[in-house]
PDB file of N, CA and C and ligand atoms in Angstrom:
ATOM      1  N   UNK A   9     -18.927 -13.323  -3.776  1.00 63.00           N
ATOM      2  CA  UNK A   9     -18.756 -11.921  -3.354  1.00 63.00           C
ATOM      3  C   UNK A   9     -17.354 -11.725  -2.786  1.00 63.00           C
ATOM      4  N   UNK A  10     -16.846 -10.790  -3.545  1.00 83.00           N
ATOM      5  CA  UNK A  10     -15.109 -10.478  -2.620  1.00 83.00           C
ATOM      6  C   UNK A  10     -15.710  -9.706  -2.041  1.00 83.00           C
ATOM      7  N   UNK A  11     -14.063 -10.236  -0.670  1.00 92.00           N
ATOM      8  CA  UNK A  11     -13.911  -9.277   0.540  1.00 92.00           C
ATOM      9  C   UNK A  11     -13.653  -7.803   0.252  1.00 92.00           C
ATOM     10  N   UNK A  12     -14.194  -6.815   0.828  1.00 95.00           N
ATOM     11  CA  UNK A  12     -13.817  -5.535   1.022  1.00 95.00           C
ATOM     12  C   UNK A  12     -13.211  -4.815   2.072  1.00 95.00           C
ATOM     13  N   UNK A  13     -12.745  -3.979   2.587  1.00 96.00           N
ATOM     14  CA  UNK A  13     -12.494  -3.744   3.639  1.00 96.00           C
ATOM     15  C   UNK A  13     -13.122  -2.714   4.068  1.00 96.00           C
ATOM     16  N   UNK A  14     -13.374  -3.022   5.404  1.00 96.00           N
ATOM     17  CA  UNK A  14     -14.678  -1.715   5.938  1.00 96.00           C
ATOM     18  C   UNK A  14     -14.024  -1.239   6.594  1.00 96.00           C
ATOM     19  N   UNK A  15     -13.013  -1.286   7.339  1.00 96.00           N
ATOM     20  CA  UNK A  15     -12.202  -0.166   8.115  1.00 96.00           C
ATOM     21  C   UNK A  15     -11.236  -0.247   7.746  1.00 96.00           C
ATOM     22  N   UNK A  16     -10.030   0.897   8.434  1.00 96.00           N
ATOM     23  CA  UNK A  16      -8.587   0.784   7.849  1.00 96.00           C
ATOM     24  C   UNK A  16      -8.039   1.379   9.266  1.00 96.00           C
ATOM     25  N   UNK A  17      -7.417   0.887  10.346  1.00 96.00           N
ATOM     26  CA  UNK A  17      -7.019   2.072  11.498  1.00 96.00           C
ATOM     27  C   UNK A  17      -5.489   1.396  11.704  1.00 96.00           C
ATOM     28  N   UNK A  18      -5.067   2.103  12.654  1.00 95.00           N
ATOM     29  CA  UNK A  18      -3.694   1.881  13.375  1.00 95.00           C
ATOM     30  C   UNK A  18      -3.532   1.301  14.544  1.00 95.00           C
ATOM     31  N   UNK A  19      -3.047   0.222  14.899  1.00 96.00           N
ATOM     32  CA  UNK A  19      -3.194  -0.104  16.377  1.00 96.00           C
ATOM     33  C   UNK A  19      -2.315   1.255  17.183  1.00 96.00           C
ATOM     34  N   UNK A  20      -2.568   0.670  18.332  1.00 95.00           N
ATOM     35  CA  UNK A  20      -1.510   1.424  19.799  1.00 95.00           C
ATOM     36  C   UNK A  20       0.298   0.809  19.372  1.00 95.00           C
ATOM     37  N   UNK A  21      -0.070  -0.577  18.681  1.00 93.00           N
ATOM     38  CA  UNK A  21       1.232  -1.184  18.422  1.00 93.00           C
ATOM     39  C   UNK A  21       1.837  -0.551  17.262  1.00 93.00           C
ATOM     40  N   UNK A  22       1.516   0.221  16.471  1.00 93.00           N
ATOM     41  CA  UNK A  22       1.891   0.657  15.154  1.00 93.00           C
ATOM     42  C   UNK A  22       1.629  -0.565  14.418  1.00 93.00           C
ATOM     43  N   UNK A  23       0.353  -1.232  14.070  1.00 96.00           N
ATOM     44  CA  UNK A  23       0.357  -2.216  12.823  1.00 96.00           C
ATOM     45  C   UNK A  23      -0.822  -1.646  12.250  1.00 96.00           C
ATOM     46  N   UNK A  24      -1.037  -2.157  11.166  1.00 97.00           N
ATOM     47  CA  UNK A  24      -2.521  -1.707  10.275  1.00 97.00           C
ATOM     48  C   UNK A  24      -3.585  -2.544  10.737  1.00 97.00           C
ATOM     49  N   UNK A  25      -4.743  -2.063  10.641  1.00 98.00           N
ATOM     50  CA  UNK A  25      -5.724  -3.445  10.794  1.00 98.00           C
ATOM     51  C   UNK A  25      -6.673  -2.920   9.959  1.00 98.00           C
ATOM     52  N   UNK A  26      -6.859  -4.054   9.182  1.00 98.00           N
ATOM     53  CA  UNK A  26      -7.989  -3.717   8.073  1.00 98.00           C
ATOM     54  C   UNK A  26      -9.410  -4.542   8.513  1.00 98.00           C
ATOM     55  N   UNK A  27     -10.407  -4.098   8.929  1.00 98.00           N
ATOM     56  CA  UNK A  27     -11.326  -5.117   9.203  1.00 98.00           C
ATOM     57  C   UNK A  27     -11.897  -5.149   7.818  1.00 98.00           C
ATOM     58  N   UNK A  28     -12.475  -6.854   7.237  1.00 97.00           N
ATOM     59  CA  UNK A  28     -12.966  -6.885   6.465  1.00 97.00           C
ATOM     60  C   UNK A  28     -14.576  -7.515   6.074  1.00 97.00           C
ATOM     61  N   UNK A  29     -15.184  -7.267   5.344  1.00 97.00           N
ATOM     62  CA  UNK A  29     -16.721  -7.436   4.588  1.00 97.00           C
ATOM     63  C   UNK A  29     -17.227  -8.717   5.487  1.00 97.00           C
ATOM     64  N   UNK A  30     -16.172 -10.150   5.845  1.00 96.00           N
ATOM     65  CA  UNK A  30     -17.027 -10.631   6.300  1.00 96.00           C
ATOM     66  C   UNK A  30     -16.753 -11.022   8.104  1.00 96.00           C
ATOM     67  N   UNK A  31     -16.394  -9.011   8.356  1.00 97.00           N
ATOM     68  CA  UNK A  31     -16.282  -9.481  10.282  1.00 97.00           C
ATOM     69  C   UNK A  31     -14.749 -10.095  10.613  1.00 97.00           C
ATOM     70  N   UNK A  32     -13.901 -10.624   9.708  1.00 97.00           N
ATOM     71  CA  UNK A  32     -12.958 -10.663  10.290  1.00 97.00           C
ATOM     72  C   UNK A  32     -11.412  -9.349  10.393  1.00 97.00           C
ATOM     73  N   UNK A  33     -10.966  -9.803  10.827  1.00 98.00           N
ATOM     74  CA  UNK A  33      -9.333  -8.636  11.694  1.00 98.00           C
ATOM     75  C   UNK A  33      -8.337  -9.110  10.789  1.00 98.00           C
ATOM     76  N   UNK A  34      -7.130  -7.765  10.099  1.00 98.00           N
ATOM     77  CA  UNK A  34      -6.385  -8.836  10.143  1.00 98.00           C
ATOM     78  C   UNK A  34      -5.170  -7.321  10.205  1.00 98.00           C
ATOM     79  N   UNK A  35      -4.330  -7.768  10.716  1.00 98.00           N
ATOM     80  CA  UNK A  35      -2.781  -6.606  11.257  1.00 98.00           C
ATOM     81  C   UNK A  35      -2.187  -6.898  10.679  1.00 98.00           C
ATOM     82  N   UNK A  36      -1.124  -5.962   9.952  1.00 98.00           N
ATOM     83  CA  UNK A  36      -0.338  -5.775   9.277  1.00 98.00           C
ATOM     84  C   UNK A  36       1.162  -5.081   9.686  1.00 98.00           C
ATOM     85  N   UNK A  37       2.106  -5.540   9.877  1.00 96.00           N
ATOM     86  CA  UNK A  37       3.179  -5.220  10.506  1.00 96.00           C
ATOM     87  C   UNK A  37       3.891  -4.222   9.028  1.00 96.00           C
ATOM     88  N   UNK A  38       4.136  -2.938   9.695  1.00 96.00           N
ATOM     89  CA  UNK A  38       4.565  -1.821   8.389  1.00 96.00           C
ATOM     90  C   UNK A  38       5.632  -2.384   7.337  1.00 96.00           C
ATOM     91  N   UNK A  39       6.564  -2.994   8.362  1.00 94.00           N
ATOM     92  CA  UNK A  39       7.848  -3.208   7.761  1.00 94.00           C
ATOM     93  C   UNK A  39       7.442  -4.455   6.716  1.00 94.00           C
ATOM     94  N   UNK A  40       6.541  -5.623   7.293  1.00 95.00           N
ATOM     95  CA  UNK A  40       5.933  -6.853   6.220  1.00 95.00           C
ATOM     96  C   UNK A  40       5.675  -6.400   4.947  1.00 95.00           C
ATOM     97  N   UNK A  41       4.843  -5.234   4.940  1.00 97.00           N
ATOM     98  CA  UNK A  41       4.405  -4.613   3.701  1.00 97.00           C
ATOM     99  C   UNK A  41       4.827  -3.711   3.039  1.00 97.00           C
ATOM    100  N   UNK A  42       5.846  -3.309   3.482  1.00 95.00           N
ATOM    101  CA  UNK A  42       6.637  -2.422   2.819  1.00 95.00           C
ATOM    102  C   UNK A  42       7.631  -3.442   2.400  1.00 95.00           C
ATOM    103  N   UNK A  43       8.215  -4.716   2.804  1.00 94.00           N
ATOM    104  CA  UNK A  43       9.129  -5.434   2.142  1.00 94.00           C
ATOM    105  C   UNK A  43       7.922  -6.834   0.704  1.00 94.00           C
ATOM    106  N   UNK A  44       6.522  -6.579   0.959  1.00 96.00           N
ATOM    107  CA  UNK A  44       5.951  -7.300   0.166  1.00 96.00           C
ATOM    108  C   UNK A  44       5.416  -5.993  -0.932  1.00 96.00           C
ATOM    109  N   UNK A  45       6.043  -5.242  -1.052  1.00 97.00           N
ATOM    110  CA  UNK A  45       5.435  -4.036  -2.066  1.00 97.00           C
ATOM    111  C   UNK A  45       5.364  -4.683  -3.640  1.00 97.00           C
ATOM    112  N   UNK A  46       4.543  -4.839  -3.596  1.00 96.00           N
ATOM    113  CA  UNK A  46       4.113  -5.515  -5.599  1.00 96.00           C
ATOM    114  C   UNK A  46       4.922  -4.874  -6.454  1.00 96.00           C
ATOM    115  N   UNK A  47       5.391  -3.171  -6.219  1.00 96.00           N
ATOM    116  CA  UNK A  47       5.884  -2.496  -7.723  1.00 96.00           C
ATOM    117  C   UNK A  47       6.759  -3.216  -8.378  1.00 96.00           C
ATOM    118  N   UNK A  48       7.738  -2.649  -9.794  1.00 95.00           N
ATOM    119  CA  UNK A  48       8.515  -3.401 -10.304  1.00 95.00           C
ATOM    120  C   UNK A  48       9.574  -3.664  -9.811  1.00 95.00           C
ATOM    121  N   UNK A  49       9.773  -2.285  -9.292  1.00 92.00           N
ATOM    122  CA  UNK A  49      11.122  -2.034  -8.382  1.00 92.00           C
ATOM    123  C   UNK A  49      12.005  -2.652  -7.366  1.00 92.00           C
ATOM    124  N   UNK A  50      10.850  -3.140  -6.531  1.00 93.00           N
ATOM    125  CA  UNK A  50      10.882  -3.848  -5.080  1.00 93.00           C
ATOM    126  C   UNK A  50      11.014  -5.327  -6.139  1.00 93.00           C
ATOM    127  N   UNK A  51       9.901  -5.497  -7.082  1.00 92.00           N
ATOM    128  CA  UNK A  51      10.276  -7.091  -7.091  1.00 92.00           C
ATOM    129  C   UNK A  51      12.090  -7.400  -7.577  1.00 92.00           C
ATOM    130  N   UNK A  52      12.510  -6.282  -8.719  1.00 90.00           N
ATOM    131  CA  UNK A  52      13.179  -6.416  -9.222  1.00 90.00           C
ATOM    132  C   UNK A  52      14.643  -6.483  -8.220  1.00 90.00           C
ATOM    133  N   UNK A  53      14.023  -5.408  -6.756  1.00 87.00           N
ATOM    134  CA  UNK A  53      15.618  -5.336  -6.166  1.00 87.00           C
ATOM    135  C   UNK A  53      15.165  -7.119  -5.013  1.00 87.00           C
ATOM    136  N   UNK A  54      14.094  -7.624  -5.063  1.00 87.00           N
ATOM    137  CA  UNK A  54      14.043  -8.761  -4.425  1.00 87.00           C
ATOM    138  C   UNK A  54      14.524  -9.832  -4.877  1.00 87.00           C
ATOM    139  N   UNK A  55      14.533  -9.913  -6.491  1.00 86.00           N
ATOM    140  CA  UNK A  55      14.983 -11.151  -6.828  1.00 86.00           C
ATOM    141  C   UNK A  55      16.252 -11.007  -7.443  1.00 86.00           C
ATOM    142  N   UNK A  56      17.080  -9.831  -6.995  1.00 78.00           N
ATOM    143  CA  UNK A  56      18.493 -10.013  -7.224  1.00 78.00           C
ATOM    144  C   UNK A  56      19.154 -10.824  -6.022  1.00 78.00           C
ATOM    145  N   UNK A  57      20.314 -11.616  -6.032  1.00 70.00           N
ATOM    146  CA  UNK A  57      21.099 -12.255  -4.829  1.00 70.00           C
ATOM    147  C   UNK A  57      21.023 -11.527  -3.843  1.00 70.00           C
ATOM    148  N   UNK A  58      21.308 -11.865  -2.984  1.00 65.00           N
ATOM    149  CA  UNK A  58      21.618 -10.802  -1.596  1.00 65.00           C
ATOM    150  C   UNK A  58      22.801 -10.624  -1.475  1.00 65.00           C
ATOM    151  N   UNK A  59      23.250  -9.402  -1.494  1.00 58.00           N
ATOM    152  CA  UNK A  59      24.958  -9.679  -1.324  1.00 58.00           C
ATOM    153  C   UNK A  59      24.949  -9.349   0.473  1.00 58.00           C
ATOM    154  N   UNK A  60      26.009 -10.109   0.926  1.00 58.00           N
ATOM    155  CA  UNK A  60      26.095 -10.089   2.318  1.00 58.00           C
ATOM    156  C   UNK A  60      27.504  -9.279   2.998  1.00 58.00           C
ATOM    157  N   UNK A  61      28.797  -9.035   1.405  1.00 60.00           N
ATOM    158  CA  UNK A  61      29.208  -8.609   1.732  1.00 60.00           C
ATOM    159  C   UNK A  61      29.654  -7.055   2.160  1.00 60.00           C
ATOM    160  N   UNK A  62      28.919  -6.195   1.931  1.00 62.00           N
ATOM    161  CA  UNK A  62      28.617  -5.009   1.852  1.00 62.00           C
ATOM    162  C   UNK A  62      27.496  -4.913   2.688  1.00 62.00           C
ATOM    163  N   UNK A  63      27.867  -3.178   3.503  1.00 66.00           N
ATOM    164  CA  UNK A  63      26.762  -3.099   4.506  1.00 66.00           C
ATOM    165  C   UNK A  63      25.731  -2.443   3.302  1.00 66.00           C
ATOM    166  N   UNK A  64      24.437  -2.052   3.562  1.00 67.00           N
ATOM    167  CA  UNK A  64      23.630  -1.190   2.995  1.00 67.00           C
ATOM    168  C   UNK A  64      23.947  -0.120   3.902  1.00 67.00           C
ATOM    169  N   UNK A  65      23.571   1.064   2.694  1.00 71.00           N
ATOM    170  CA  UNK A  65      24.399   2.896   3.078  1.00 71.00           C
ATOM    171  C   UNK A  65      22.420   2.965   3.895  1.00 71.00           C
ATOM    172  N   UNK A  66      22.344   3.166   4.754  1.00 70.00           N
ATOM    173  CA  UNK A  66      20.823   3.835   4.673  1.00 70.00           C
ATOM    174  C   UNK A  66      20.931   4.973   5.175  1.00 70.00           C
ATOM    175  N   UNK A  67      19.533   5.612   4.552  1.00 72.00           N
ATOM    176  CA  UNK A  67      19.647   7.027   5.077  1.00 72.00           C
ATOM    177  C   UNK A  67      18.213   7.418   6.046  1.00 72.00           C
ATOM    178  N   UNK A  68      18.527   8.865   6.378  1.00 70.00           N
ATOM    179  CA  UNK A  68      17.583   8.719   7.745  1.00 70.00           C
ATOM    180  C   UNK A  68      16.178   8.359   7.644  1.00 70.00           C
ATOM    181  N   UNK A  69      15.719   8.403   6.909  1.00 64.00           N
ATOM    182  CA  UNK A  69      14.001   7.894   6.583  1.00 64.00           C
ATOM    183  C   UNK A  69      14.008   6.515   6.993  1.00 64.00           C
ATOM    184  N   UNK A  70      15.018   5.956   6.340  1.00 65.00           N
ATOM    185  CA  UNK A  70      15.309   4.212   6.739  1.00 65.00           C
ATOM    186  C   UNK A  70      15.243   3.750   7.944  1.00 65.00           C
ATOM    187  N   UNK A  71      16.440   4.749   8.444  1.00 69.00           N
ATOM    188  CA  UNK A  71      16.530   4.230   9.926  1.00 69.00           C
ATOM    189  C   UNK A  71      15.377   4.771  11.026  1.00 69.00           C
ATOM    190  N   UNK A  72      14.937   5.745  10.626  1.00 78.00           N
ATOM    191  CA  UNK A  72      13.516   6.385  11.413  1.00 78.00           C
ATOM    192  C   UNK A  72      12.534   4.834  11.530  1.00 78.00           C
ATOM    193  N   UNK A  73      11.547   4.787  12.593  1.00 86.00           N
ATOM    194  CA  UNK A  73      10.716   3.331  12.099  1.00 86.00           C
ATOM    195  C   UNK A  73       9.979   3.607  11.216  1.00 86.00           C
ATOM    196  N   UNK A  74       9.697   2.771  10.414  1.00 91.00           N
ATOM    197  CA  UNK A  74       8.802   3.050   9.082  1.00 91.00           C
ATOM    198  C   UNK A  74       6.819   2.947   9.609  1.00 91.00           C
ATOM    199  N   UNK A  75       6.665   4.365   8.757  1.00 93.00           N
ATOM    200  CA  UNK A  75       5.092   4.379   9.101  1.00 93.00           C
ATOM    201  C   UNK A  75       4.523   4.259   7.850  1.00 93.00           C
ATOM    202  N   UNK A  76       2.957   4.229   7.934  1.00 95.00           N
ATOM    203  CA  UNK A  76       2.304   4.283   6.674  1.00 95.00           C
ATOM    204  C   UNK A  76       1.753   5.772   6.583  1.00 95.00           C
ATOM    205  N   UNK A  77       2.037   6.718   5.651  1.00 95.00           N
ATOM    206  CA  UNK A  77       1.853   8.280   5.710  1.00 95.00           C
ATOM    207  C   UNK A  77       0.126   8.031   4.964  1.00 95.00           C
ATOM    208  N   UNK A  78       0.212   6.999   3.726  1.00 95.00           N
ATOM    209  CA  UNK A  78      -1.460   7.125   3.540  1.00 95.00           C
ATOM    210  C   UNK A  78      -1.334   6.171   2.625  1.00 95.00           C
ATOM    211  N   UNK A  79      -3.124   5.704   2.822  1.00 96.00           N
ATOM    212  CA  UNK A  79      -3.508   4.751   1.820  1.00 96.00           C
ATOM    213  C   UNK A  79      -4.748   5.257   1.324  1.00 96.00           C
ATOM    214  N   UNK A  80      -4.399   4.987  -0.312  1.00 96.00           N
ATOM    215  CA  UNK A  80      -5.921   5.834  -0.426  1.00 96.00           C
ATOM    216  C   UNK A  80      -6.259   4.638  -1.627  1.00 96.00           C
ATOM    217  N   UNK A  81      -7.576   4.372  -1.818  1.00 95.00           N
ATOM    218  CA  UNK A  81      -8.096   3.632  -2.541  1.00 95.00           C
ATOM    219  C   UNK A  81      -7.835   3.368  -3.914  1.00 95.00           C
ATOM    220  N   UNK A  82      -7.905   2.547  -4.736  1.00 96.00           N
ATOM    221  CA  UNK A  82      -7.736   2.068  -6.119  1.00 96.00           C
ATOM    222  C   UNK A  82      -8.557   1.397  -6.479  1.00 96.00           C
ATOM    223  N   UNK A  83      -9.978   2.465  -7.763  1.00 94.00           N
ATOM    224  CA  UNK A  83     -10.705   1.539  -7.887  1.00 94.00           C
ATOM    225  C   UNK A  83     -11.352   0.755  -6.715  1.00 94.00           C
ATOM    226  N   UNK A  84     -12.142  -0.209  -6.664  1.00 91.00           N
ATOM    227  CA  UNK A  84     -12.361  -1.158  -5.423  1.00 91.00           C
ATOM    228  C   UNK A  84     -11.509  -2.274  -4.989  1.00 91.00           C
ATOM    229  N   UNK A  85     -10.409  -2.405  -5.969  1.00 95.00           N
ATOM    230  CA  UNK A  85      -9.912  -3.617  -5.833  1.00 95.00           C
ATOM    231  C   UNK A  85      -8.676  -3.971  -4.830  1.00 95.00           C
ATOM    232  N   UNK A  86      -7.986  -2.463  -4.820  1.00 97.00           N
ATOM    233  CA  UNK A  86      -6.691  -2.431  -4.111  1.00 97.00           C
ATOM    234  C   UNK A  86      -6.198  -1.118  -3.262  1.00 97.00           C
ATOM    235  N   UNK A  87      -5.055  -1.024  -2.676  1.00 97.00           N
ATOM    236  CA  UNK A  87      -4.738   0.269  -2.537  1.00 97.00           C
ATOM    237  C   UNK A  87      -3.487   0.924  -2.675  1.00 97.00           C
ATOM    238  N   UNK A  88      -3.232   2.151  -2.859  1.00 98.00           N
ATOM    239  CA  UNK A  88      -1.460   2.584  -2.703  1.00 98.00           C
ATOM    240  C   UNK A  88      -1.506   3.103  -1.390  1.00 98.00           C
ATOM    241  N   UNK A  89      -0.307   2.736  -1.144  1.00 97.00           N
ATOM    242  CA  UNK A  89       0.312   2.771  -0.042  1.00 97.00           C
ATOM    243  C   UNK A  89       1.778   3.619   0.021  1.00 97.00           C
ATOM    244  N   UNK A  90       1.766   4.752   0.932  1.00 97.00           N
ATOM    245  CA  UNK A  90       2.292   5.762   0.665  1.00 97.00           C
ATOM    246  C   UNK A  90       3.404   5.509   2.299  1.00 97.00           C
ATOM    247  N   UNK A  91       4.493   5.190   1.745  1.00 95.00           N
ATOM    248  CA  UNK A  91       5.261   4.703   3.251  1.00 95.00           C
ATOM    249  C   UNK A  91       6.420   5.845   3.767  1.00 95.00           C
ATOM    250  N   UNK A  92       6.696   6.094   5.043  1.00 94.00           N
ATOM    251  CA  UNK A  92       7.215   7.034   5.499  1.00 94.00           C
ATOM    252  C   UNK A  92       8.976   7.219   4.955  1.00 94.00           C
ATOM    253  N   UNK A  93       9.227   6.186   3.933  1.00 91.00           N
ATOM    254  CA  UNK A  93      10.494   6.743   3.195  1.00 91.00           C
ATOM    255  C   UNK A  93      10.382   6.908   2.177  1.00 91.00           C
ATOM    256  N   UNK A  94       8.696   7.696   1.518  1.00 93.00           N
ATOM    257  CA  UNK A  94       8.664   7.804   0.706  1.00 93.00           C
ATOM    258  C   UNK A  94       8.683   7.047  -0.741  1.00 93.00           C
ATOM    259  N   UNK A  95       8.371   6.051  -0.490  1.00 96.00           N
ATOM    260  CA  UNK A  95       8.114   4.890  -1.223  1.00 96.00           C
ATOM    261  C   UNK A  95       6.595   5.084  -1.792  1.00 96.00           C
ATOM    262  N   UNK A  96       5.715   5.178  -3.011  1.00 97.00           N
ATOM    263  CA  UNK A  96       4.488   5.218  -2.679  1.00 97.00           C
ATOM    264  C   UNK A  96       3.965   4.677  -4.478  1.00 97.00           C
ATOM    265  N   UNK A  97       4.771   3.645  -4.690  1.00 97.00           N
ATOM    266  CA  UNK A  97       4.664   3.277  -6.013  1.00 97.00           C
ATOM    267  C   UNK A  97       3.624   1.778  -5.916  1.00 97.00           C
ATOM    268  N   UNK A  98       3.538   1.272  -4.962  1.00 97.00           N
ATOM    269  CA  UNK A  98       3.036   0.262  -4.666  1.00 97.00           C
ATOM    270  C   UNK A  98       1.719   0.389  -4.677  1.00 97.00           C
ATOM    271  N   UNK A  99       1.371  -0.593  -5.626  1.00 98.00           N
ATOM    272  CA  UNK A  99      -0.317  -0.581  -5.077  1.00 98.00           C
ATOM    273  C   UNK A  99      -0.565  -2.348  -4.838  1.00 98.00           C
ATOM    274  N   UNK A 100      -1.355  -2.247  -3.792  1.00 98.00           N
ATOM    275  CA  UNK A 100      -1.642  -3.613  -2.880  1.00 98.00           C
ATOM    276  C   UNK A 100      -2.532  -3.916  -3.674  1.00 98.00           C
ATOM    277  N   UNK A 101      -3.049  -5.194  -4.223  1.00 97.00           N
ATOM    278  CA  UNK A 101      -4.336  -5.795  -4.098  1.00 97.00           C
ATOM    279  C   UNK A 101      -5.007  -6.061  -3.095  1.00 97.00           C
ATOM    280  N   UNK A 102      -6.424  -6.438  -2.947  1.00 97.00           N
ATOM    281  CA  UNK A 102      -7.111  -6.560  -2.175  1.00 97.00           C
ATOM    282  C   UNK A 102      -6.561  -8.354  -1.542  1.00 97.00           C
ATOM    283  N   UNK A 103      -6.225  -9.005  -2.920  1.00 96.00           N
ATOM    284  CA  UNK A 103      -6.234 -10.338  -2.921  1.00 96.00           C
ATOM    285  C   UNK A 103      -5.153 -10.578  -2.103  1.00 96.00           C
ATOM    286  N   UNK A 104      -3.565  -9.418  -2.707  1.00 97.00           N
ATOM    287  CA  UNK A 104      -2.654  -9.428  -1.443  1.00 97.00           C
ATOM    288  C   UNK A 104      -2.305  -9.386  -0.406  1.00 97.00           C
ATOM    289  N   UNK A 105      -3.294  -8.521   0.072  1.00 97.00           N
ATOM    290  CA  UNK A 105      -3.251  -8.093   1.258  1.00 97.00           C
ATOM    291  C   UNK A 105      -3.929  -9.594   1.913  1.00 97.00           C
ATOM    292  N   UNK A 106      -5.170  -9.997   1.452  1.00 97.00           N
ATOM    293  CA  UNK A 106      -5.712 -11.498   2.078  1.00 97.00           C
ATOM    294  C   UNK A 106      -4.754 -12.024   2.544  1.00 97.00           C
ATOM    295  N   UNK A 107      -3.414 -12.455   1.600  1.00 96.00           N
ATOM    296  CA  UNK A 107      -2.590 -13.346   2.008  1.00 96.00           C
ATOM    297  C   UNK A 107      -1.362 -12.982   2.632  1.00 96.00           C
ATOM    298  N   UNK A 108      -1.268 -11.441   3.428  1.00 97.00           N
ATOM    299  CA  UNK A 108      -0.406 -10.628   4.367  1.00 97.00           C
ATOM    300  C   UNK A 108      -1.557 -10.667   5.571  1.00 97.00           C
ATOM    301  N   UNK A 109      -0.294 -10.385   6.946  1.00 97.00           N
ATOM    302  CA  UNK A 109      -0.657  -9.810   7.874  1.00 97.00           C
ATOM    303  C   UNK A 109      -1.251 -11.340   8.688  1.00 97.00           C
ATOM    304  N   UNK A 110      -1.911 -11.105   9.731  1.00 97.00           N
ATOM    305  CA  UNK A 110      -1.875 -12.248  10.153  1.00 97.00           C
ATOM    306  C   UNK A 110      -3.593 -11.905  11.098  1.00 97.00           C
ATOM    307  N   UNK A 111      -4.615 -12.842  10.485  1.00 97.00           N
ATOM    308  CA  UNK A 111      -5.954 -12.890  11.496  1.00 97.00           C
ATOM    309  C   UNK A 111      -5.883 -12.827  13.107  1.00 97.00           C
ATOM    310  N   UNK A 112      -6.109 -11.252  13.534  1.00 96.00           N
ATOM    311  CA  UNK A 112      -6.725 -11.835  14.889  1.00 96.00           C
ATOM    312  C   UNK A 112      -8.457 -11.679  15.521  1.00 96.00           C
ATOM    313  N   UNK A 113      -9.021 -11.592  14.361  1.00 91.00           N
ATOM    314  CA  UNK A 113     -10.456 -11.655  14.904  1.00 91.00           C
ATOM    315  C   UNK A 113     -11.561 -12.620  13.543  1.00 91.00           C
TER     316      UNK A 113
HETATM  317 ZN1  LIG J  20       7.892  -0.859  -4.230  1.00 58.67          ZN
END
C-alpha cells in the first residue's frame, strides 16, 4: 500500500508539513522544493555548470521569501506546486516528496 498524504498545512515557521497514511510528519523547507522542482526546466538549468562569475539579475518575486501560493492534487500520485515566483510547472511525486523534507513525527 503507498503512502498518501492526509494533511497538507503550513507551520508558524513557513515550512510545509504533509502528514502521511502511515502517522508520520514530514516539513518541507519552501526554498528545498522549489530548488528540487522535477520540471524540464529546473532540471535543465541544474545540470548546466554554475557559473560563479556573474551575479544572478533577480527580480522582486525572487528576492521576496518564497511561499507556496497552492498545491492542488494530481491524480493520486503527486502534486503541482504553484510557488510565489510564479513557477508552477512542477509536479512533485508522491515518491519525491518521500525522499524531501526531513521526518519530525
Ligand atoms: Zn521547475
Amino acid at each position: 500500500m503507498d503512502l498518501q498524504p492526509t494533511k497538507l498545512s503550513v507551520t508558524e515557521e513557513q515550512k510545509l508539513e504533509i502528514e502521511w497514511s502511515d502517522g508520520s510528519i514530514r516539513q518541507y523547507g519552501f526554498d528545498e522544493l522549489r530548488e528540487s522542482c522535477p520540471c524540464a526546466s529546473c532540471l535543465e538549468r541544474r545540470q548546466k555548470p554554475e557559473s560563479t562569475s556573474l551575479l544572478p539579475i533577480l527580480s522582486a518575486e525572487e528576492i521576496s521569501p518564497l511561499r507556496i501560493e497552492q498545491m492542488n492534487p494530481v491524480g493520486n500520485y503527486a502534486y503541482n506546486i504553484r510557488f510565489s515566483d510564479g513557477h508552477d510547472t512542477g509536479i512533485y511525486q508522491l515518491t519525491l516528496l518521500l525522499q524531501l523534507g526531513r521526518v519530525v513525527a
